[in-house]
Amino acid sequence: MKRAIYIYGLIFLVFSLPFKVSAFTPFSEEFSLYGYGLFRFCIAGKENPRGLPFGKDCLNNGSFSQLLLAPFFQFKKGNFRVLFESEIMWAPEFEIFGKIEKEENVEVAGFGEIDFPYVFAEYEFHKLFTIRAGKFLLPMGLYQELRDAAPSYLFLFLPKVYEKWIFGTKYAERFFPKYDVGLQARGETDYLIYALFIGNGRGVPANVADANSDKSFGGKLFGRIPHGDFRNSKIGFSFYTDKNSAKGDTRQTTLLGSLEIRRAFNFGGIILLSEFGYTLIGKNEKSGIEENISGITGYGLLSYQIPIKDWSIYPYIAYDFIDPGTKTEKDELQDIFGGVAINPSEELRIKAEFHYQKFDKSTWVLGLGLSYTF
């Protein structure tokens, strides 16, 4: 099994060079292969950074923390589309479905996974009404559906609202899950984007099958500006609720407000991003939650695009915070960070980012990244 996975990864590594493949004519005019990849390095101070992927591996001498390859396979015939995405996260040892082989007498074992965020079929009846069935990334906020498609956003690490936390010192979970299995209705016009979904929700096994009678439910509604100097600016909200059968059927409800402002000038343009999230975890004695737990988080980012010939340079500065238990003291995290994203081409983005985090003790994180599309 492991040998087959390595061969699979090697095949698609060949396709991960920074060029674009729009279609494979040997298969069909309707079949296409595309995707993205990411390579990162991070190093941190003596204290453990929080809210960053593989945060513990950023300590001291640093770590090449992630090599991600995500090919998309798409078949489209008229208004019907099937999409399959696999994400290969390279690490010293891994087997399919995230199984970890732990070696004896070794402090840090290898880790890794092959994930399948998208496996769905959809049919577009009208641009305002498309039905999607299968496994899909949840339509939450500005970046949830983009997942790790790093070329499409500036920062190296996603904001805290998209990561996992311990709420009220008792409940370890995300504000909302990454994906779900179910049905989705979505559509858009020049001025409006919406999505509604119903799915299995969190549980055992995670999202794949339903272990209780309750379903997850959520969606998003965004308005956007299609033309002019503020083209592609957006404002809207997302919501999610479910009962987690893996945590004693604990009810969790999350609201997320999002704002993206883009202002074009004769030379470059301004980008302003901001999101604010609130989650409520219901009282559940079976899970050891004696009272409701509420958590809040938010971030703001300001950037300016500097065009230089065929290149684009995006210096940015941001503030990100989370309070995973508004009734719990000394658990708030503040993160001030800044960096630069450089696009030598549309397919390639190089990033450098520095974080200063303040929890009970302060620490710093320096990250470097290379992301590409093909």
mmCIF file of C-alpha atoms in Angstrom:
data_model
loop_
_atom_site.group_PDB
_atom_site.id
_atom_site.type_symbol
_atom_site.label_atom_id
_atom_site.label_comp_id
_atom_site.label_asym_id
_atom_site.label_seq_id
_atom_site.Cartn_x
_atom_site.Cartn_y
_atom_site.Cartn_z
ATOM 1 C CA MET A 1 0.000 0.000 0.000
ATOM 2 C CA LYS A 2 2.697 2.467 0.982
ATOM 3 C CA ARG A 3 4.671 1.825 -2.218
ATOM 4 C CA ALA A 4 1.549 2.508 -4.283
ATOM 5 C CA ILE A 5 0.978 5.787 -2.471
ATOM 6 C CA TYR A 6 4.560 6.907 -3.107
ATOM 7 C CA ILE A 7 4.208 6.115 -6.804
ATOM 8 C CA TYR A 8 0.909 8.037 -6.890
ATOM 9 C CA GLY A 9 2.547 11.053 -5.304
ATOM 10 C CA LEU A 10 5.522 10.892 -7.667
ATOM 11 C CA ILE A 11 3.283 10.845 -10.738
ATOM 12 C CA PHE A 12 1.479 14.001 -9.699
ATOM 13 C CA LEU A 13 4.678 15.691 -8.545
ATOM 14 C CA VAL A 14 5.630 15.686 -12.225
ATOM 15 C CA PHE A 15 2.497 17.746 -12.910
ATOM 16 C CA SER A 16 3.253 20.176 -10.042
ATOM 17 C CA LEU A 17 5.623 22.366 -12.024
ATOM 18 C CA PRO A 18 4.318 25.950 -12.280
ATOM 19 C CA PHE A 19 2.426 25.722 -15.529
ATOM 20 C CA LYS A 20 -1.247 25.388 -16.336
ATOM 21 C CA VAL A 21 -2.997 22.383 -17.863
ATOM 22 C CA SER A 22 -6.468 23.345 -19.027
ATOM 23 C CA ALA A 23 -7.555 20.010 -20.520
ATOM 24 C CA PHE A 24 -6.379 16.534 -21.435
ATOM 25 C CA THR A 25 -7.467 15.972 -25.021
ATOM 26 C CA PRO A 26 -6.567 12.233 -25.020
ATOM 27 C CA PHE A 27 -9.443 11.638 -22.595
ATOM 28 C CA SER A 28 -12.118 14.098 -23.661
ATOM 29 C CA GLU A 29 -12.647 17.740 -24.380
ATOM 30 C CA GLU A 30 -14.676 17.797 -21.183
ATOM 31 C CA PHE A 31 -11.997 16.300 -18.922
ATOM 32 C CA SER A 32 -9.492 18.587 -17.197
ATOM 33 C CA LEU A 33 -6.707 18.315 -14.664
ATOM 34 C CA TYR A 34 -5.541 21.241 -12.560
ATOM 35 C CA GLY A 35 -4.475 21.930 -8.996
ATOM 36 C CA TYR A 36 -2.017 23.563 -6.650
ATOM 37 C CA GLY A 37 0.924 22.811 -4.388
ATOM 38 C CA LEU A 38 2.595 24.319 -1.330
ATOM 39 C CA PHE A 39 5.949 24.073 0.395
ATOM 40 C CA ARG A 40 6.628 25.788 3.734
ATOM 41 C CA PHE A 41 9.368 26.386 6.248
ATOM 42 C CA CYS A 42 8.821 27.851 9.708
ATOM 43 C CA ILE A 43 10.936 28.577 12.753
ATOM 44 C CA ALA A 44 9.824 29.936 16.144
ATOM 45 C CA GLY A 45 11.063 31.075 19.542
ATOM 46 C CA LYS A 46 11.295 28.933 22.653
ATOM 47 C CA GLU A 47 7.576 29.072 23.426
ATOM 48 C CA ASN A 48 5.155 26.889 21.462
ATOM 49 C CA PRO A 49 3.275 28.944 18.826
ATOM 50 C CA ARG A 50 -0.485 28.430 18.791
ATOM 51 C CA GLY A 51 -3.034 28.230 16.018
ATOM 52 C CA LEU A 52 -0.552 27.349 13.269
ATOM 53 C CA PRO A 53 -0.441 24.053 11.378
ATOM 54 C CA PHE A 54 2.282 21.832 12.851
ATOM 55 C CA GLY A 55 3.029 24.621 15.342
ATOM 56 C CA LYS A 56 5.154 22.460 17.630
ATOM 57 C CA ASP A 57 7.438 21.600 14.729
ATOM 58 C CA CYS A 58 8.294 25.286 14.225
ATOM 59 C CA LEU A 59 10.307 25.449 17.456
ATOM 60 C CA ASN A 60 14.041 26.005 17.804
ATOM 61 C CA ASN A 61 15.804 24.897 14.621
ATOM 62 C CA GLY A 62 12.711 25.158 12.436
ATOM 63 C CA SER A 63 10.930 22.706 10.185
ATOM 64 C CA PHE A 64 10.014 22.160 6.574
ATOM 65 C CA SER A 65 6.465 21.840 7.757
ATOM 66 C CA GLN A 66 4.386 20.860 4.753
ATOM 67 C CA LEU A 67 4.616 19.766 1.167
ATOM 68 C CA LEU A 68 1.126 19.699 -0.253
ATOM 69 C CA LEU A 69 0.037 18.602 -3.701
ATOM 70 C CA ALA A 70 -3.650 18.824 -4.604
ATOM 71 C CA PRO A 71 -4.693 17.685 -8.090
ATOM 72 C CA PHE A 72 -8.287 18.249 -9.237
ATOM 73 C CA PHE A 73 -10.000 15.938 -11.729
ATOM 74 C CA GLN A 74 -13.043 17.437 -13.386
ATOM 75 C CA PHE A 75 -15.493 16.059 -15.914
ATOM 76 C CA LYS A 76 -18.025 18.479 -17.361
ATOM 77 C CA LYS A 77 -20.740 17.772 -19.887
ATOM 78 C CA GLY A 78 -23.157 20.614 -20.499
ATOM 79 C CA ASN A 79 -24.637 21.645 -17.140
ATOM 80 C CA PHE A 80 -23.455 18.487 -15.390
ATOM 81 C CA ARG A 81 -20.119 18.382 -13.541
ATOM 82 C CA VAL A 82 -18.207 15.837 -11.455
ATOM 83 C CA LEU A 83 -15.243 17.046 -9.384
ATOM 84 C CA PHE A 84 -12.725 14.985 -7.447
ATOM 85 C CA GLU A 85 -9.841 16.472 -5.455
ATOM 86 C CA SER A 86 -7.125 14.621 -3.590
ATOM 87 C CA GLU A 87 -4.700 16.353 -1.222
ATOM 88 C CA ILE A 88 -1.333 14.682 -0.699
ATOM 89 C CA MET A 89 0.504 15.981 2.360
ATOM 90 C CA TRP A 90 4.067 14.708 2.188
ATOM 91 C CA ALA A 91 5.760 13.647 5.411
ATOM 92 C CA PRO A 92 8.390 11.058 6.458
ATOM 93 C CA GLU A 93 5.825 8.254 6.793
ATOM 94 C CA PHE A 94 2.179 7.991 5.918
ATOM 95 C CA GLU A 95 -0.499 5.681 4.695
ATOM 96 C CA ILE A 96 -3.819 6.402 3.068
ATOM 97 C CA PHE A 97 -6.625 8.004 5.129
ATOM 98 C CA GLY A 98 -4.176 9.591 7.562
ATOM 99 C CA LYS A 99 -3.111 6.405 9.345
ATOM 100 C CA ILE A 100 0.097 7.009 11.309
ATOM 101 C CA GLU A 101 2.736 4.364 11.878
ATOM 102 C CA LYS A 102 4.439 5.146 15.181
ATOM 103 C CA GLU A 103 7.906 3.744 15.695
ATOM 104 C CA GLU A 104 8.988 2.545 19.104
ATOM 105 C CA ASN A 105 11.608 4.511 21.047
ATOM 106 C CA VAL A 106 11.215 7.492 18.727
ATOM 107 C CA GLU A 107 10.075 10.797 20.216
ATOM 108 C CA VAL A 108 8.665 12.210 16.967
ATOM 109 C CA ALA A 109 7.202 9.786 14.455
ATOM 110 C CA GLY A 110 6.373 10.567 10.847
ATOM 111 C CA PHE A 111 2.967 11.932 9.982
ATOM 112 C CA GLY A 112 0.934 12.649 6.907
ATOM 113 C CA GLU A 113 -2.251 11.917 5.032
ATOM 114 C CA ILE A 114 -4.068 11.710 1.767
ATOM 115 C CA ASP A 115 -7.352 13.585 2.019
ATOM 116 C CA PHE A 116 -10.318 13.860 -0.347
ATOM 117 C CA PRO A 117 -12.002 17.232 0.327
ATOM 118 C CA TYR A 118 -14.086 17.211 -2.864
ATOM 119 C CA VAL A 119 -15.920 14.171 -4.241
ATOM 120 C CA PHE A 120 -19.220 15.405 -5.635
ATOM 121 C CA ALA A 121 -21.512 15.675 -8.631
ATOM 122 C CA GLU A 122 -23.610 18.732 -9.440
ATOM 123 C CA TYR A 123 -26.102 19.967 -11.985
ATOM 124 C CA GLU A 124 -26.683 23.616 -12.875
ATOM 125 C CA PHE A 125 -30.355 24.256 -13.629
ATOM 126 C CA HIS A 126 -29.735 28.008 -13.712
ATOM 127 C CA LYS A 127 -26.886 30.265 -12.602
ATOM 128 C CA LEU A 128 -29.051 30.993 -9.554
ATOM 129 C CA PHE A 129 -29.686 27.333 -8.760
ATOM 130 C CA THR A 130 -27.178 24.471 -8.757
ATOM 131 C CA ILE A 131 -27.621 21.211 -6.831
ATOM 132 C CA ARG A 132 -24.462 19.550 -5.475
ATOM 133 C CA ALA A 133 -24.382 16.072 -3.863
ATOM 134 C CA GLY A 134 -21.458 14.296 -2.218
ATOM 135 C CA LYS A 135 -18.523 15.459 -0.119
ATOM 136 C CA PHE A 136 -17.692 19.152 -0.253
ATOM 137 C CA LEU A 137 -15.824 21.866 1.598
ATOM 138 C CA LEU A 138 -18.275 23.946 3.597
ATOM 139 C CA PRO A 139 -19.205 27.322 2.042
ATOM 140 C CA MET A 140 -18.095 29.335 5.083
ATOM 141 C CA GLY A 141 -16.393 32.724 5.063
ATOM 142 C CA LEU A 142 -13.890 34.021 2.534
ATOM 143 C CA TYR A 143 -11.461 31.080 2.549
ATOM 144 C CA GLN A 144 -13.040 27.827 3.716
ATOM 145 C CA GLU A 145 -13.833 26.608 0.211
ATOM 146 C CA LEU A 146 -10.327 27.530 -0.925
ATOM 147 C CA ARG A 147 -8.814 25.235 1.733
ATOM 148 C CA ASP A 148 -5.017 25.229 1.253
ATOM 149 C CA ALA A 149 -5.105 26.756 -2.210
ATOM 150 C CA ALA A 150 -2.357 29.102 -1.083
ATOM 151 C CA PRO A 151 -1.851 30.903 -4.407
ATOM 152 C CA SER A 152 -5.298 32.420 -3.983
ATOM 153 C CA TYR A 153 -4.645 34.249 -0.710
ATOM 154 C CA LEU A 154 -1.881 36.399 0.669
ATOM 155 C CA PHE A 155 -1.024 35.019 4.097
ATOM 156 C CA LEU A 156 1.014 31.916 4.757
ATOM 157 C CA PHE A 157 -1.143 30.590 7.636
ATOM 158 C CA LEU A 158 -4.932 30.801 7.699
ATOM 159 C CA PRO A 159 -6.531 33.012 10.396
ATOM 160 C CA LYS A 160 -7.542 31.516 13.754
ATOM 161 C CA VAL A 161 -11.214 31.152 12.805
ATOM 162 C CA TYR A 162 -10.236 28.340 10.414
ATOM 163 C CA GLU A 163 -8.188 26.353 12.949
ATOM 164 C CA LYS A 164 -8.954 23.973 15.849
ATOM 165 C CA TRP A 165 -9.127 25.204 19.471
ATOM 166 C CA ILE A 166 -9.995 24.139 23.010
ATOM 167 C CA PHE A 167 -13.113 26.115 23.948
ATOM 168 C CA GLY A 168 -13.614 26.916 27.606
ATOM 169 C CA THR A 169 -10.642 24.628 28.463
ATOM 170 C CA LYS A 170 -12.957 21.608 27.855
ATOM 171 C CA TYR A 171 -14.184 21.286 24.274
ATOM 172 C CA ALA A 172 -11.621 20.691 21.500
ATOM 173 C CA GLU A 173 -13.140 21.536 18.137
ATOM 174 C CA ARG A 174 -13.192 23.997 15.234
ATOM 175 C CA PHE A 175 -15.586 26.900 14.807
ATOM 176 C CA PHE A 176 -16.949 24.810 11.928
ATOM 177 C CA PRO A 177 -15.696 21.612 10.248
ATOM 178 C CA LYS A 178 -13.708 21.666 7.041
ATOM 179 C CA TYR A 179 -16.163 19.591 5.025
ATOM 180 C CA ASP A 180 -19.355 17.586 5.151
ATOM 181 C CA VAL A 181 -21.258 14.934 3.189
ATOM 182 C CA GLY A 182 -24.740 15.859 2.040
ATOM 183 C CA LEU A 183 -26.683 18.107 -0.318
ATOM 184 C CA GLN A 184 -26.001 21.703 -1.270
ATOM 185 C CA ALA A 185 -27.906 24.337 -3.231
ATOM 186 C CA ARG A 186 -25.926 27.311 -4.519
ATOM 187 C CA GLY A 187 -26.031 30.056 -7.080
ATOM 188 C CA GLU A 188 -24.815 33.514 -7.959
ATOM 189 C CA THR A 189 -25.378 36.634 -10.005
ATOM 190 C CA ASP A 190 -23.079 39.555 -10.633
ATOM 191 C CA TYR A 191 -24.172 41.047 -7.307
ATOM 192 C CA LEU A 192 -25.087 38.043 -5.141
ATOM 193 C CA ILE A 193 -23.552 34.732 -3.982
ATOM 194 C CA TYR A 194 -25.413 32.221 -1.840
ATOM 195 C CA ALA A 195 -25.126 28.603 -0.685
ATOM 196 C CA LEU A 196 -27.268 26.418 1.579
ATOM 197 C CA PHE A 197 -26.419 22.889 2.689
ATOM 198 C CA ILE A 198 -27.617 20.005 4.829
ATOM 199 C CA GLY A 199 -25.262 17.208 5.823
ATOM 200 C CA ASN A 200 -24.264 14.555 8.328
ATOM 201 C CA GLY A 201 -22.427 16.915 10.653
ATOM 202 C CA ARG A 202 -19.545 16.075 12.958
ATOM 203 C CA GLY A 203 -19.390 12.674 14.589
ATOM 204 C CA VAL A 204 -17.942 9.176 14.316
ATOM 205 C CA PRO A 205 -16.770 8.500 11.671
ATOM 206 C CA ALA A 206 -16.211 12.180 11.005
ATOM 207 C CA ASN A 207 -18.877 13.495 8.587
ATOM 208 C CA VAL A 208 -18.804 10.325 6.468
ATOM 209 C CA ALA A 209 -21.734 8.620 8.191
ATOM 210 C CA ASP A 210 -24.366 9.964 10.580
ATOM 211 C CA ALA A 211 -24.341 8.599 14.135
ATOM 212 C CA ASN A 212 -27.367 10.588 15.347
ATOM 213 C CA SER A 213 -30.706 11.763 13.977
ATOM 214 C CA ASP A 214 -29.637 15.426 13.776
ATOM 215 C CA LYS A 215 -28.227 16.937 10.610
ATOM 216 C CA SER A 216 -25.834 19.796 10.097
ATOM 217 C CA PHE A 217 -27.240 22.897 8.470
ATOM 218 C CA GLY A 218 -25.686 26.116 7.256
ATOM 219 C CA GLY A 219 -24.810 28.382 4.393
ATOM 220 C CA LYS A 220 -23.633 31.801 3.357
ATOM 221 C CA LEU A 221 -24.982 34.937 1.714
ATOM 222 C CA PHE A 222 -22.623 37.466 0.137
ATOM 223 C CA GLY A 223 -23.094 40.654 -1.828
ATOM 224 C CA ARG A 224 -20.365 41.817 -4.192
ATOM 225 C CA ILE A 225 -19.465 44.661 -6.520
ATOM 226 C CA PRO A 226 -18.885 43.349 -10.066
ATOM 227 C CA HIS A 227 -17.606 46.492 -11.782
ATOM 228 C CA GLY A 228 -15.663 49.692 -11.249
ATOM 229 C CA ASP A 229 -12.804 50.615 -8.931
ATOM 230 C CA PHE A 230 -14.176 48.359 -6.154
ATOM 231 C CA ARG A 231 -14.630 45.307 -8.390
ATOM 232 C CA ASN A 232 -14.724 41.957 -6.511
ATOM 233 C CA SER A 233 -15.329 43.604 -3.130
ATOM 234 C CA LYS A 234 -17.629 41.456 -0.929
ATOM 235 C CA ILE A 235 -19.595 41.599 2.285
ATOM 236 C CA GLY A 236 -21.708 38.889 3.859
ATOM 237 C CA PHE A 237 -22.202 36.303 6.569
ATOM 238 C CA SER A 238 -22.050 32.523 7.057
ATOM 239 C CA PHE A 239 -23.596 30.222 9.660
ATOM 240 C CA TYR A 240 -23.291 26.606 10.780
ATOM 241 C CA THR A 241 -24.956 24.382 13.374
ATOM 242 C CA ASP A 242 -24.826 20.681 14.247
ATOM 243 C CA LYS A 243 -24.819 18.141 17.064
ATOM 244 C CA ASN A 244 -21.478 16.400 17.418
ATOM 245 C CA SER A 245 -22.115 12.699 18.029
ATOM 246 C CA ALA A 246 -18.420 12.213 18.854
ATOM 247 C CA LYS A 247 -18.847 14.633 21.786
ATOM 248 C CA GLY A 248 -22.076 13.357 23.346
ATOM 249 C CA ASP A 249 -24.353 15.113 20.815
ATOM 250 C CA THR A 250 -23.134 18.545 21.911
ATOM 251 C CA ARG A 251 -24.788 21.367 19.968
ATOM 252 C CA GLN A 252 -22.477 23.986 18.429
ATOM 253 C CA THR A 253 -23.623 27.014 16.426
ATOM 254 C CA THR A 254 -21.275 29.443 14.656
ATOM 255 C CA LEU A 255 -21.864 32.805 12.959
ATOM 256 C CA LEU A 256 -19.208 34.416 10.770
ATOM 257 C CA GLY A 257 -19.222 37.907 9.272
ATOM 258 C CA SER A 258 -16.882 38.628 6.351
ATOM 259 C CA LEU A 259 -15.667 41.755 4.545
ATOM 260 C CA GLU A 260 -13.327 42.046 1.557
ATOM 261 C CA ILE A 261 -12.648 45.482 0.069
ATOM 262 C CA ARG A 262 -10.585 45.907 -3.102
ATOM 263 C CA ARG A 263 -9.866 49.379 -4.432
ATOM 264 C CA ALA A 264 -8.038 49.681 -7.744
ATOM 265 C CA PHE A 265 -5.845 52.660 -8.644
ATOM 266 C CA ASN A 266 -3.815 53.560 -11.694
ATOM 267 C CA PHE A 267 -0.825 52.021 -9.918
ATOM 268 C CA GLY A 268 -1.789 48.939 -7.936
ATOM 269 C CA GLY A 269 -4.576 48.773 -5.415
ATOM 270 C CA ILE A 270 -5.611 48.347 -1.780
ATOM 271 C CA ILE A 271 -6.866 45.077 -0.278
ATOM 272 C CA LEU A 272 -8.663 45.066 3.080
ATOM 273 C CA LEU A 273 -9.813 41.773 4.616
ATOM 274 C CA SER A 274 -11.705 41.259 7.860
ATOM 275 C CA GLU A 275 -13.760 38.477 9.453
ATOM 276 C CA PHE A 276 -15.361 38.105 12.886
ATOM 277 C CA GLY A 277 -16.638 34.797 14.249
ATOM 278 C CA TYR A 278 -18.802 33.810 17.215
ATOM 279 C CA THR A 279 -19.544 30.259 18.353
ATOM 280 C CA LEU A 280 -21.859 28.921 21.065
ATOM 281 C CA ILE A 281 -21.383 25.429 22.490
ATOM 282 C CA GLY A 282 -24.417 24.189 24.378
ATOM 283 C CA LYS A 283 -24.487 22.796 27.886
ATOM 284 C CA ASN A 284 -24.102 19.013 27.874
ATOM 285 C CA GLU A 285 -23.381 17.058 31.041
ATOM 286 C CA LYS A 286 -22.560 13.924 29.023
ATOM 287 C CA SER A 287 -19.568 15.809 27.600
ATOM 288 C CA GLY A 288 -18.644 17.422 30.909
ATOM 289 C CA ILE A 289 -19.884 20.866 29.829
ATOM 290 C CA GLU A 290 -21.708 22.288 32.860
ATOM 291 C CA GLU A 291 -22.676 25.568 31.182
ATOM 292 C CA ASN A 292 -22.783 27.141 27.736
ATOM 293 C CA ILE A 293 -19.394 28.039 26.277
ATOM 294 C CA SER A 294 -18.964 30.957 23.890
ATOM 295 C CA GLY A 295 -15.904 31.888 21.875
ATOM 296 C CA ILE A 296 -15.016 34.814 19.620
ATOM 297 C CA THR A 297 -12.326 35.476 17.066
ATOM 298 C CA GLY A 298 -11.509 38.057 14.416
ATOM 299 C CA TYR A 299 -8.816 39.373 12.149
ATOM 300 C CA GLY A 300 -8.052 42.308 9.900
ATOM 301 C CA LEU A 301 -5.485 42.529 7.098
ATOM 302 C CA LEU A 302 -4.346 45.507 5.017
ATOM 303 C CA SER A 303 -2.289 45.103 1.854
ATOM 304 C CA TYR A 304 -1.260 47.100 -1.198
ATOM 305 C CA GLN A 305 -0.545 45.621 -4.612
ATOM 306 C CA ILE A 306 2.629 46.976 -6.253
ATOM 307 C CA PRO A 307 2.875 46.016 -9.941
ATOM 308 C CA ILE A 308 6.405 45.868 -11.390
ATOM 309 C CA LYS A 309 6.364 44.819 -15.040
ATOM 310 C CA ASP A 310 4.950 41.276 -15.048
ATOM 311 C CA TRP A 311 5.394 40.873 -11.296
ATOM 312 C CA SER A 312 3.056 41.772 -8.440
ATOM 313 C CA ILE A 313 4.267 42.451 -4.879
ATOM 314 C CA TYR A 314 1.870 42.509 -1.906
ATOM 315 C CA PRO A 315 3.268 43.812 1.402
ATOM 316 C CA TYR A 316 0.717 43.351 4.204
ATOM 317 C CA ILE A 317 0.155 43.762 7.927
ATOM 318 C CA ALA A 318 -2.526 42.076 10.034
ATOM 319 C CA TYR A 319 -3.936 41.517 13.515
ATOM 320 C CA ASP A 320 -5.611 38.269 14.557
ATOM 321 C CA PHE A 321 -7.095 37.328 17.934
ATOM 322 C CA ILE A 322 -9.141 34.574 19.547
ATOM 323 C CA ASP A 323 -10.845 34.192 22.904
ATOM 324 C CA PRO A 324 -12.008 30.532 22.962
ATOM 325 C CA GLY A 325 -13.811 30.999 26.274
ATOM 326 C CA THR A 326 -15.335 34.383 27.009
ATOM 327 C CA LYS A 327 -16.045 33.245 30.589
ATOM 328 C CA THR A 328 -12.577 31.763 31.050
ATOM 329 C CA GLU A 329 -9.645 33.923 32.085
ATOM 330 C CA LYS A 330 -6.181 34.017 30.556
ATOM 331 C CA ASP A 331 -6.960 32.046 27.400
ATOM 332 C CA GLU A 332 -7.012 34.886 24.837
ATOM 333 C CA LEU A 333 -4.403 34.823 22.084
ATOM 334 C CA GLN A 334 -3.269 37.897 20.139
ATOM 335 C CA ASP A 335 -1.242 37.595 16.955
ATOM 336 C CA ILE A 336 0.306 40.548 15.135
ATOM 337 C CA PHE A 337 1.883 39.595 11.832
ATOM 338 C CA GLY A 338 3.136 41.026 8.599
ATOM 339 C CA GLY A 339 4.816 39.858 5.457
ATOM 340 C CA VAL A 340 5.134 40.060 1.727
ATOM 341 C CA ALA A 341 3.745 37.934 -1.100
ATOM 342 C CA ILE A 342 5.532 38.057 -4.459
ATOM 343 C CA ASN A 343 3.985 36.846 -7.714
ATOM 344 C CA PRO A 344 6.597 36.418 -10.467
ATOM 345 C CA SER A 345 3.723 34.951 -12.531
ATOM 346 C CA GLU A 346 0.058 34.085 -12.144
ATOM 347 C CA GLU A 347 0.983 30.496 -11.305
ATOM 348 C CA LEU A 348 3.685 31.130 -8.683
ATOM 349 C CA ARG A 349 3.597 32.923 -5.313
ATOM 350 C CA ILE A 350 6.506 33.332 -2.867
ATOM 351 C CA LYS A 351 5.756 34.398 0.719
ATOM 352 C CA ALA A 352 7.608 35.528 3.832
ATOM 353 C CA GLU A 353 5.693 36.141 7.055
ATOM 354 C CA PHE A 354 6.613 37.108 10.637
ATOM 355 C CA HIS A 355 4.290 36.592 13.644
ATOM 356 C CA TYR A 356 4.462 37.995 17.156
ATOM 357 C CA GLN A 357 2.091 36.067 19.436
ATOM 358 C CA LYS A 358 1.013 36.973 22.940
ATOM 359 C CA PHE A 359 -0.660 34.372 25.149
ATOM 360 C CA ASP A 360 0.431 33.812 28.757
ATOM 361 C CA LYS A 361 3.927 34.155 27.305
ATOM 362 C CA SER A 362 4.985 35.783 24.053
ATOM 363 C CA THR A 363 6.734 34.098 21.154
ATOM 364 C CA TRP A 364 7.585 34.730 17.519
ATOM 365 C CA VAL A 365 7.262 32.740 14.300
ATOM 366 C CA LEU A 366 8.988 33.213 10.945
ATOM 367 C CA GLY A 367 7.510 31.416 7.963
ATOM 368 C CA LEU A 368 8.565 31.089 4.328
ATOM 369 C CA GLY A 369 6.414 29.580 1.614
ATOM 370 C CA LEU A 370 6.317 28.669 -2.044
ATOM 371 C CA SER A 371 2.925 27.998 -3.636
ATOM 372 C CA TYR A 372 2.011 27.259 -7.222
ATOM 373 C CA THR A 373 -0.857 26.267 -9.476
ATOM 374 C CA PHE A 374 -0.838 24.000 -12.485
#
